[in-house]
């Protein structure tokens, strides 16, 4: 049975250039029921939609990633809004704040909130990136209260609970399986499975035992096993509930 729903992937990445078609075809015969490819700029958002046109079980989020912003990004907002009207566009993503990189915070907040407005206008969920920006992120989310997912969650248990109170979901990926993972293990232990969705962020962040290798959606199995162990439940229960959550948040129904 195909129960793995990968809510955050980058199959347009050049790491998949050599075997993208074989890999995607095999995924859907090997436990994966759906993937949502995330855009990072206009080009990758388009590539995601092309993959979604080609494969039933691929869906696309379109958006401008904070790492990819320039002054010209403001003029790309209209293009993102147009792409979001594609029938297989299910979310605005990957959008957010990244204070690790030296990109002006004012510009980041401007583009992020403009995309939250686009999502609201089109009644779509968002997929959010938050790196070293927890304070500003929480302020903005409380103000805009979008529907959606906070991906690759790296905050505290308290922040996770605040996000859940807003009705949002917490995206959990391979980082959970890393030997030095402490904070995220506590988060998983202290939030309900009903607020968790699974993700890869592939080609990056492969779970143990594939850490450092190219990631793909099949490896979500290892992240699910870790959650099952932390919560003392079965892997099937983890996959089934997170699949349901992902279908709900993206407003799609996928075949098993
Ligand atoms: Ni990503």
PDB file of C-alpha atoms and ligand atoms in Angstrom:
ATOM      1  CA  UNK A   1       0.000   0.000   0.000  1.00  0.00           C
ATOM      2  CA  UNK A   2       1.307   3.439  -0.879  1.00  0.00           C
ATOM      3  CA  UNK A   3       1.036   5.591   2.237  1.00  0.00           C
ATOM      4  CA  UNK A   4       4.018   7.970   2.073  1.00  0.00           C
ATOM      5  CA  UNK A   5       2.998  11.552   1.323  1.00  0.00           C
ATOM      6  CA  UNK A   6       6.047  13.788   0.817  1.00  0.00           C
ATOM      7  CA  UNK A   7       4.816  17.325   1.501  1.00  0.00           C
ATOM      8  CA  UNK A   8       8.077  19.078   0.586  1.00  0.00           C
ATOM      9  CA  UNK A   9      10.474  18.074  -2.186  1.00  0.00           C
ATOM     10  CA  UNK A  10      12.629  19.601  -4.928  1.00  0.00           C
ATOM     11  CA  UNK A  11      12.583  17.077  -7.789  1.00  0.00           C
ATOM     12  CA  UNK A  12      13.383  19.879 -10.243  1.00  0.00           C
ATOM     13  CA  UNK A  13      16.872  20.012  -8.661  1.00  0.00           C
ATOM     14  CA  UNK A  14      19.808  19.140 -10.906  1.00  0.00           C
ATOM     15  CA  UNK A  15      20.712  16.319  -8.499  1.00  0.00           C
ATOM     16  CA  UNK A  16      17.877  14.412 -10.223  1.00  0.00           C
ATOM     17  CA  UNK A  17      18.800  15.280 -13.822  1.00  0.00           C
ATOM     18  CA  UNK A  18      20.208  11.866 -14.653  1.00  0.00           C
ATOM     19  CA  UNK A  19      17.379   9.666 -13.460  1.00  0.00           C
ATOM     20  CA  UNK A  20      14.410  11.892 -12.613  1.00  0.00           C
ATOM     21  CA  UNK A  21      11.889   9.995 -14.747  1.00  0.00           C
ATOM     22  CA  UNK A  22      12.928   6.528 -13.626  1.00  0.00           C
ATOM     23  CA  UNK A  23      13.070   7.653 -10.021  1.00  0.00           C
ATOM     24  CA  UNK A  24       9.620   9.285 -10.035  1.00  0.00           C
ATOM     25  CA  UNK A  25       8.046   6.335 -11.840  1.00  0.00           C
ATOM     26  CA  UNK A  26       9.524   3.912  -9.297  1.00  0.00           C
ATOM     27  CA  UNK A  27       8.554   6.056  -6.310  1.00  0.00           C
ATOM     28  CA  UNK A  28       4.918   5.560  -7.020  1.00  0.00           C
ATOM     29  CA  UNK A  29       5.382   1.805  -7.197  1.00  0.00           C
ATOM     30  CA  UNK A  30       7.339   1.761  -3.930  1.00  0.00           C
ATOM     31  CA  UNK A  31       5.254   3.081  -1.080  1.00  0.00           C
ATOM     32  CA  UNK A  32       4.911   6.726  -2.083  1.00  0.00           C
ATOM     33  CA  UNK A  33       1.398   7.993  -2.819  1.00  0.00           C
ATOM     34  CA  UNK A  34       2.118  11.671  -3.546  1.00  0.00           C
ATOM     35  CA  UNK A  35       4.770  14.381  -3.533  1.00  0.00           C
ATOM     36  CA  UNK A  36       4.484  18.147  -3.532  1.00  0.00           C
ATOM     37  CA  UNK A  37       7.352  19.830  -5.334  1.00  0.00           C
ATOM     38  CA  UNK A  38       8.265  23.248  -3.928  1.00  0.00           C
ATOM     39  CA  UNK A  39       9.194  26.262  -6.037  1.00  0.00           C
ATOM     40  CA  UNK A  40      12.054  28.555  -5.068  1.00  0.00           C
ATOM     41  CA  UNK A  41      11.768  31.120  -7.887  1.00  0.00           C
ATOM     42  CA  UNK A  42       9.687  31.558 -11.043  1.00  0.00           C
ATOM     43  CA  UNK A  43      11.828  29.055 -12.986  1.00  0.00           C
ATOM     44  CA  UNK A  44      11.675  26.196 -10.467  1.00  0.00           C
ATOM     45  CA  UNK A  45       7.983  26.871  -9.831  1.00  0.00           C
ATOM     46  CA  UNK A  46       7.402  26.333 -13.563  1.00  0.00           C
ATOM     47  CA  UNK A  47       9.528  23.174 -13.550  1.00  0.00           C
ATOM     48  CA  UNK A  48       7.472  21.836 -10.647  1.00  0.00           C
ATOM     49  CA  UNK A  49       4.274  22.417 -12.591  1.00  0.00           C
ATOM     50  CA  UNK A  50       5.763  20.613 -15.601  1.00  0.00           C
ATOM     51  CA  UNK A  51       6.485  17.584 -13.411  1.00  0.00           C
ATOM     52  CA  UNK A  52       2.963  17.810 -12.020  1.00  0.00           C
ATOM     53  CA  UNK A  53       1.546  17.798 -15.560  1.00  0.00           C
ATOM     54  CA  UNK A  54       3.551  14.691 -16.353  1.00  0.00           C
ATOM     55  CA  UNK A  55       2.816  12.664 -13.205  1.00  0.00           C
ATOM     56  CA  UNK A  56      -0.591  12.129 -11.601  1.00  0.00           C
ATOM     57  CA  UNK A  57       0.866  11.927  -8.127  1.00  0.00           C
ATOM     58  CA  UNK A  58       3.108  14.984  -8.336  1.00  0.00           C
ATOM     59  CA  UNK A  59       1.657  18.302  -7.213  1.00  0.00           C
ATOM     60  CA  UNK A  60       3.369  21.676  -7.107  1.00  0.00           C
ATOM     61  CA  UNK A  61       3.755  24.591  -4.744  1.00  0.00           C
ATOM     62  CA  UNK A  62       4.850  27.820  -6.419  1.00  0.00           C
ATOM     63  CA  UNK A  63       6.707  30.615  -4.699  1.00  0.00           C
ATOM     64  CA  UNK A  64       9.799  32.722  -4.073  1.00  0.00           C
ATOM     65  CA  UNK A  65      12.211  31.269  -1.488  1.00  0.00           C
ATOM     66  CA  UNK A  66      13.885  33.832   0.793  1.00  0.00           C
ATOM     67  CA  UNK A  67      17.369  32.635  -0.238  1.00  0.00           C
ATOM     68  CA  UNK A  68      16.599  33.416  -3.890  1.00  0.00           C
ATOM     69  CA  UNK A  69      15.408  37.000  -3.489  1.00  0.00           C
ATOM     70  CA  UNK A  70      16.757  40.048  -5.288  1.00  0.00           C
ATOM     71  CA  UNK A  71      15.337  43.538  -5.771  1.00  0.00           C
ATOM     72  CA  UNK A  72      13.769  42.196  -8.972  1.00  0.00           C
ATOM     73  CA  UNK A  73      11.732  39.631  -7.047  1.00  0.00           C
ATOM     74  CA  UNK A  74       8.959  42.161  -6.476  1.00  0.00           C
ATOM     75  CA  UNK A  75       8.125  41.992 -10.168  1.00  0.00           C
ATOM     76  CA  UNK A  76       7.971  38.176  -9.952  1.00  0.00           C
ATOM     77  CA  UNK A  77       5.055  38.234  -7.508  1.00  0.00           C
ATOM     78  CA  UNK A  78       2.492  38.616 -10.295  1.00  0.00           C
ATOM     79  CA  UNK A  79       4.037  35.668 -12.155  1.00  0.00           C
ATOM     80  CA  UNK A  80       3.778  33.511  -9.025  1.00  0.00           C
ATOM     81  CA  UNK A  81       0.140  34.476  -8.667  1.00  0.00           C
ATOM     82  CA  UNK A  82      -0.527  33.430 -12.278  1.00  0.00           C
ATOM     83  CA  UNK A  83       1.311  30.113 -11.865  1.00  0.00           C
ATOM     84  CA  UNK A  84      -0.681  29.431  -8.686  1.00  0.00           C
ATOM     85  CA  UNK A  85      -3.851  29.272 -10.795  1.00  0.00           C
ATOM     86  CA  UNK A  86      -2.597  26.119 -12.548  1.00  0.00           C
ATOM     87  CA  UNK A  87      -4.919  23.182 -11.712  1.00  0.00           C
ATOM     88  CA  UNK A  88      -2.076  21.201 -10.113  1.00  0.00           C
ATOM     89  CA  UNK A  89      -0.720  24.058  -8.022  1.00  0.00           C
ATOM     90  CA  UNK A  90      -1.763  23.190  -4.454  1.00  0.00           C
ATOM     91  CA  UNK A  91       0.098  25.773  -2.354  1.00  0.00           C
ATOM     92  CA  UNK A  92       2.275  28.866  -2.256  1.00  0.00           C
ATOM     93  CA  UNK A  93       5.774  27.671  -1.292  1.00  0.00           C
ATOM     94  CA  UNK A  94       8.482  27.601  -0.474  1.00  0.00           C
ATOM     95  CA  UNK A  95       8.249  31.024   1.126  1.00  0.00           C
ATOM     96  CA  UNK A  96       9.472  32.515   4.386  1.00  0.00           C
ATOM     97  CA  UNK A  97      12.413  34.069   6.195  1.00  0.00           C
ATOM     98  CA  UNK A  98      16.056  33.014   6.278  1.00  0.00           C
ATOM     99  CA  UNK A  99      18.280  35.121   8.519  1.00  0.00           C
ATOM    100  CA  UNK A 100      21.251  32.794   8.088  1.00  0.00           C
ATOM    101  CA  UNK A 101      21.957  34.381   4.721  1.00  0.00           C
ATOM    102  CA  UNK A 102      22.761  38.030   4.252  1.00  0.00           C
ATOM    103  CA  UNK A 103      19.637  39.041   2.353  1.00  0.00           C
ATOM    104  CA  UNK A 104      17.994  42.260   3.608  1.00  0.00           C
ATOM    105  CA  UNK A 105      15.344  41.446   6.216  1.00  0.00           C
ATOM    106  CA  UNK A 106      13.076  44.223   4.980  1.00  0.00           C
ATOM    107  CA  UNK A 107      13.009  42.706   1.496  1.00  0.00           C
ATOM    108  CA  UNK A 108      12.450  39.203   2.896  1.00  0.00           C
ATOM    109  CA  UNK A 109       9.496  40.320   4.998  1.00  0.00           C
ATOM    110  CA  UNK A 110       8.013  42.303   2.129  1.00  0.00           C
ATOM    111  CA  UNK A 111       8.120  39.369  -0.306  1.00  0.00           C
ATOM    112  CA  UNK A 112       7.010  36.852   2.325  1.00  0.00           C
ATOM    113  CA  UNK A 113       3.962  38.819   3.435  1.00  0.00           C
ATOM    114  CA  UNK A 114       3.051  39.635  -0.184  1.00  0.00           C
ATOM    115  CA  UNK A 115       2.978  35.878  -0.850  1.00  0.00           C
ATOM    116  CA  UNK A 116       0.868  35.275   2.266  1.00  0.00           C
ATOM    117  CA  UNK A 117      -1.576  37.769   0.754  1.00  0.00           C
ATOM    118  CA  UNK A 118      -1.533  35.915  -2.577  1.00  0.00           C
ATOM    119  CA  UNK A 119      -2.320  32.661  -0.731  1.00  0.00           C
ATOM    120  CA  UNK A 120      -5.201  34.345   1.070  1.00  0.00           C
ATOM    121  CA  UNK A 121      -6.564  35.882  -2.156  1.00  0.00           C
ATOM    122  CA  UNK A 122      -6.496  32.491  -3.880  1.00  0.00           C
ATOM    123  CA  UNK A 123      -7.614  30.582  -0.762  1.00  0.00           C
ATOM    124  CA  UNK A 124      -4.526  28.365  -0.856  1.00  0.00           C
ATOM    125  CA  UNK A 125      -2.273  26.950   1.872  1.00  0.00           C
ATOM    126  CA  UNK A 126       1.390  27.909   2.241  1.00  0.00           C
ATOM    127  CA  UNK A 127       4.617  25.970   2.806  1.00  0.00           C
ATOM    128  CA  UNK A 128       6.948  27.991   4.986  1.00  0.00           C
ATOM    129  CA  UNK A 129      10.720  28.093   5.463  1.00  0.00           C
ATOM    130  CA  UNK A 130      11.989  29.554   8.758  1.00  0.00           C
ATOM    131  CA  UNK A 131      15.713  29.591   9.447  1.00  0.00           C
ATOM    132  CA  UNK A 132      17.013  31.556  12.423  1.00  0.00           C
ATOM    133  CA  UNK A 133      14.001  33.857  12.184  1.00  0.00           C
ATOM    134  CA  UNK A 134      11.616  32.344  14.757  1.00  0.00           C
ATOM    135  CA  UNK A 135      10.622  35.623  16.471  1.00  0.00           C
ATOM    136  CA  UNK A 136       9.702  37.539  13.318  1.00  0.00           C
ATOM    137  CA  UNK A 137       8.135  34.399  11.829  1.00  0.00           C
ATOM    138  CA  UNK A 138       5.792  33.884  14.749  1.00  0.00           C
ATOM    139  CA  UNK A 139       4.786  37.575  14.762  1.00  0.00           C
ATOM    140  CA  UNK A 140       3.950  37.455  11.057  1.00  0.00           C
ATOM    141  CA  UNK A 141       2.064  34.152  11.276  1.00  0.00           C
ATOM    142  CA  UNK A 142      -0.022  35.418  14.192  1.00  0.00           C
ATOM    143  CA  UNK A 143      -0.911  38.510  12.166  1.00  0.00           C
ATOM    144  CA  UNK A 144      -1.721  36.726   8.884  1.00  0.00           C
ATOM    145  CA  UNK A 145      -2.919  33.338  10.227  1.00  0.00           C
ATOM    146  CA  UNK A 146      -2.376  31.418   6.984  1.00  0.00           C
ATOM    147  CA  UNK A 147      -3.340  27.777   6.440  1.00  0.00           C
ATOM    148  CA  UNK A 148      -0.393  25.503   5.806  1.00  0.00           C
ATOM    149  CA  UNK A 149       2.832  23.904   6.938  1.00  0.00           C
ATOM    150  CA  UNK A 150       5.920  25.158   8.733  1.00  0.00           C
ATOM    151  CA  UNK A 151       8.494  23.005   7.005  1.00  0.00           C
ATOM    152  CA  UNK A 152      11.667  21.492   8.505  1.00  0.00           C
ATOM    153  CA  UNK A 153      10.597  22.758  11.881  1.00  0.00           C
ATOM    154  CA  UNK A 154      13.555  23.858  14.034  1.00  0.00           C
ATOM    155  CA  UNK A 155      11.873  25.771  16.863  1.00  0.00           C
ATOM    156  CA  UNK A 156      11.015  24.885  20.456  1.00  0.00           C
ATOM    157  CA  UNK A 157       8.114  22.827  21.799  1.00  0.00           C
ATOM    158  CA  UNK A 158       6.495  26.088  22.870  1.00  0.00           C
ATOM    159  CA  UNK A 159       6.766  27.568  19.377  1.00  0.00           C
ATOM    160  CA  UNK A 160       5.381  24.356  17.847  1.00  0.00           C
ATOM    161  CA  UNK A 161       2.365  24.627  20.134  1.00  0.00           C
ATOM    162  CA  UNK A 162       1.844  28.257  19.075  1.00  0.00           C
ATOM    163  CA  UNK A 163       1.967  27.231  15.408  1.00  0.00           C
ATOM    164  CA  UNK A 164      -0.524  24.426  16.013  1.00  0.00           C
ATOM    165  CA  UNK A 165      -2.845  26.835  17.828  1.00  0.00           C
ATOM    166  CA  UNK A 166      -2.945  28.843  14.598  1.00  0.00           C
ATOM    167  CA  UNK A 167      -4.223  25.699  12.853  1.00  0.00           C
ATOM    168  CA  UNK A 168      -0.968  25.057  11.015  1.00  0.00           C
ATOM    169  CA  UNK A 169       0.976  21.808  10.588  1.00  0.00           C
ATOM    170  CA  UNK A 170       4.550  20.967  11.575  1.00  0.00           C
ATOM    171  CA  UNK A 171       6.737  19.488   8.798  1.00  0.00           C
ATOM    172  CA  UNK A 172       9.081  16.746  10.019  1.00  0.00           C
ATOM    173  CA  UNK A 173      11.923  15.354   7.907  1.00  0.00           C
ATOM    174  CA  UNK A 174      15.213  13.481   8.046  1.00  0.00           C
ATOM    175  CA  UNK A 175      16.763  15.765  10.686  1.00  0.00           C
ATOM    176  CA  UNK A 176      14.684  13.878  13.276  1.00  0.00           C
ATOM    177  CA  UNK A 177      16.802  10.763  12.710  1.00  0.00           C
ATOM    178  CA  UNK A 178      20.181  12.478  13.132  1.00  0.00           C
ATOM    179  CA  UNK A 179      22.201  11.366  16.167  1.00  0.00           C
ATOM    180  CA  UNK A 180      22.484  14.940  17.475  1.00  0.00           C
ATOM    181  CA  UNK A 181      18.733  15.642  17.178  1.00  0.00           C
ATOM    182  CA  UNK A 182      17.427  16.687  20.598  1.00  0.00           C
ATOM    183  CA  UNK A 183      15.078  19.650  20.249  1.00  0.00           C
ATOM    184  CA  UNK A 184      13.087  18.186  17.371  1.00  0.00           C
ATOM    185  CA  UNK A 185      12.700  14.860  19.213  1.00  0.00           C
ATOM    186  CA  UNK A 186      11.135  16.772  22.120  1.00  0.00           C
ATOM    187  CA  UNK A 187       8.858  18.592  19.688  1.00  0.00           C
ATOM    188  CA  UNK A 188       7.641  15.312  18.162  1.00  0.00           C
ATOM    189  CA  UNK A 189       7.121  13.819  21.618  1.00  0.00           C
ATOM    190  CA  UNK A 190       5.031  16.788  22.759  1.00  0.00           C
ATOM    191  CA  UNK A 191       2.766  17.541  19.817  1.00  0.00           C
ATOM    192  CA  UNK A 192      -0.097  15.411  18.490  1.00  0.00           C
ATOM    193  CA  UNK A 193       0.384  13.249  15.402  1.00  0.00           C
ATOM    194  CA  UNK A 194      -2.684  15.040  14.041  1.00  0.00           C
ATOM    195  CA  UNK A 195      -0.512  18.170  13.585  1.00  0.00           C
ATOM    196  CA  UNK A 196       2.438  16.494  11.844  1.00  0.00           C
ATOM    197  CA  UNK A 197       3.155  16.069   8.130  1.00  0.00           C
ATOM    198  CA  UNK A 198       6.159  14.261   6.665  1.00  0.00           C
ATOM    199  CA  UNK A 199       8.656  15.629   4.174  1.00  0.00           C
ATOM    200  CA  UNK A 200      12.064  15.102   2.617  1.00  0.00           C
ATOM    201  CA  UNK A 201      13.306  18.496   1.349  1.00  0.00           C
ATOM    202  CA  UNK A 202      15.059  16.208  -1.147  1.00  0.00           C
ATOM    203  CA  UNK A 203      17.690  16.118  -2.560  1.00  0.00           C
ATOM    204  CA  UNK A 204      18.823  17.361   0.873  1.00  0.00           C
ATOM    205  CA  UNK A 205      18.496  16.103   4.465  1.00  0.00           C
ATOM    206  CA  UNK A 206      18.378  12.346   3.900  1.00  0.00           C
ATOM    207  CA  UNK A 207      17.554  10.468   7.114  1.00  0.00           C
ATOM    208  CA  UNK A 208      19.922   8.035   8.814  1.00  0.00           C
ATOM    209  CA  UNK A 209      21.152   5.559   7.466  1.00  0.00           C
ATOM    210  CA  UNK A 210      21.418   7.622   4.260  1.00  0.00           C
ATOM    211  CA  UNK A 211      22.564  10.879   5.857  1.00  0.00           C
ATOM    212  CA  UNK A 212      24.710  12.882   3.433  1.00  0.00           C
ATOM    213  CA  UNK A 213      23.434  10.927   0.391  1.00  0.00           C
ATOM    214  CA  UNK A 214      20.864  12.135  -2.114  1.00  0.00           C
ATOM    215  CA  UNK A 215      17.455  12.019  -0.476  1.00  0.00           C
ATOM    216  CA  UNK A 216      14.177  10.903  -2.058  1.00  0.00           C
ATOM    217  CA  UNK A 217      10.614  10.355  -0.857  1.00  0.00           C
ATOM    218  CA  UNK A 218      11.014   6.619  -0.164  1.00  0.00           C
ATOM    219  CA  UNK A 219      13.349   7.414   2.736  1.00  0.00           C
ATOM    220  CA  UNK A 220      10.455   9.021   4.603  1.00  0.00           C
ATOM    221  CA  UNK A 221       9.924   5.491   5.880  1.00  0.00           C
ATOM    222  CA  UNK A 222      12.919   6.022   8.224  1.00  0.00           C
ATOM    223  CA  UNK A 223      11.576   9.305   9.568  1.00  0.00           C
ATOM    224  CA  UNK A 224       8.203   7.628  10.137  1.00  0.00           C
ATOM    225  CA  UNK A 225       9.898   4.790  12.019  1.00  0.00           C
ATOM    226  CA  UNK A 226      11.582   7.308  14.304  1.00  0.00           C
ATOM    227  CA  UNK A 227       8.274   9.057  15.025  1.00  0.00           C
ATOM    228  CA  UNK A 228       6.633   5.688  15.723  1.00  0.00           C
ATOM    229  CA  UNK A 229       9.347   4.859  18.227  1.00  0.00           C
ATOM    230  CA  UNK A 230       9.195   8.252  19.969  1.00  0.00           C
ATOM    231  CA  UNK A 231       5.420   8.074  20.255  1.00  0.00           C
ATOM    232  CA  UNK A 232       5.134   4.339  20.931  1.00  0.00           C
ATOM    233  CA  UNK A 233       2.798   3.698  17.990  1.00  0.00           C
ATOM    234  CA  UNK A 234       3.035   1.743  14.725  1.00  0.00           C
ATOM    235  CA  UNK A 235       4.692   3.033  11.555  1.00  0.00           C
ATOM    236  CA  UNK A 236       1.416   2.335   9.734  1.00  0.00           C
ATOM    237  CA  UNK A 237      -0.418   4.655  12.098  1.00  0.00           C
ATOM    238  CA  UNK A 238       2.201   7.376  11.512  1.00  0.00           C
ATOM    239  CA  UNK A 239       1.997   7.068   7.720  1.00  0.00           C
ATOM    240  CA  UNK A 240      -1.789   6.824   7.635  1.00  0.00           C
ATOM    241  CA  UNK A 241      -2.386   9.852   9.884  1.00  0.00           C
ATOM    242  CA  UNK A 242       0.256  12.067   8.265  1.00  0.00           C
ATOM    243  CA  UNK A 243      -1.089  11.164   4.810  1.00  0.00           C
ATOM    244  CA  UNK A 244      -4.550  12.204   5.931  1.00  0.00           C
ATOM    245  CA  UNK A 245      -3.127  15.462   7.371  1.00  0.00           C
ATOM    246  CA  UNK A 246      -1.276  16.229   4.131  1.00  0.00           C
ATOM    247  CA  UNK A 247      -4.364  15.580   2.008  1.00  0.00           C
ATOM    248  CA  UNK A 248      -6.365  17.843   4.289  1.00  0.00           C
ATOM    249  CA  UNK A 249      -3.912  20.731   4.315  1.00  0.00           C
ATOM    250  CA  UNK A 250      -3.299  20.626   0.541  1.00  0.00           C
ATOM    251  CA  UNK A 251      -6.971  19.908  -0.125  1.00  0.00           C
ATOM    252  CA  UNK A 252      -6.341  16.914  -2.393  1.00  0.00           C
ATOM    253  CA  UNK A 253      -7.274  13.250  -2.372  1.00  0.00           C
ATOM    254  CA  UNK A 254      -4.674  10.808  -3.588  1.00  0.00           C
ATOM    255  CA  UNK A 255      -4.925   7.172  -4.526  1.00  0.00           C
ATOM    256  CA  UNK A 256      -3.046   4.721  -2.339  1.00  0.00           C
TER     257      UNK A 256
HETATM  258 NI1  LIG B   1      12.966  23.147   0.588  1.00  0.00          NI
END
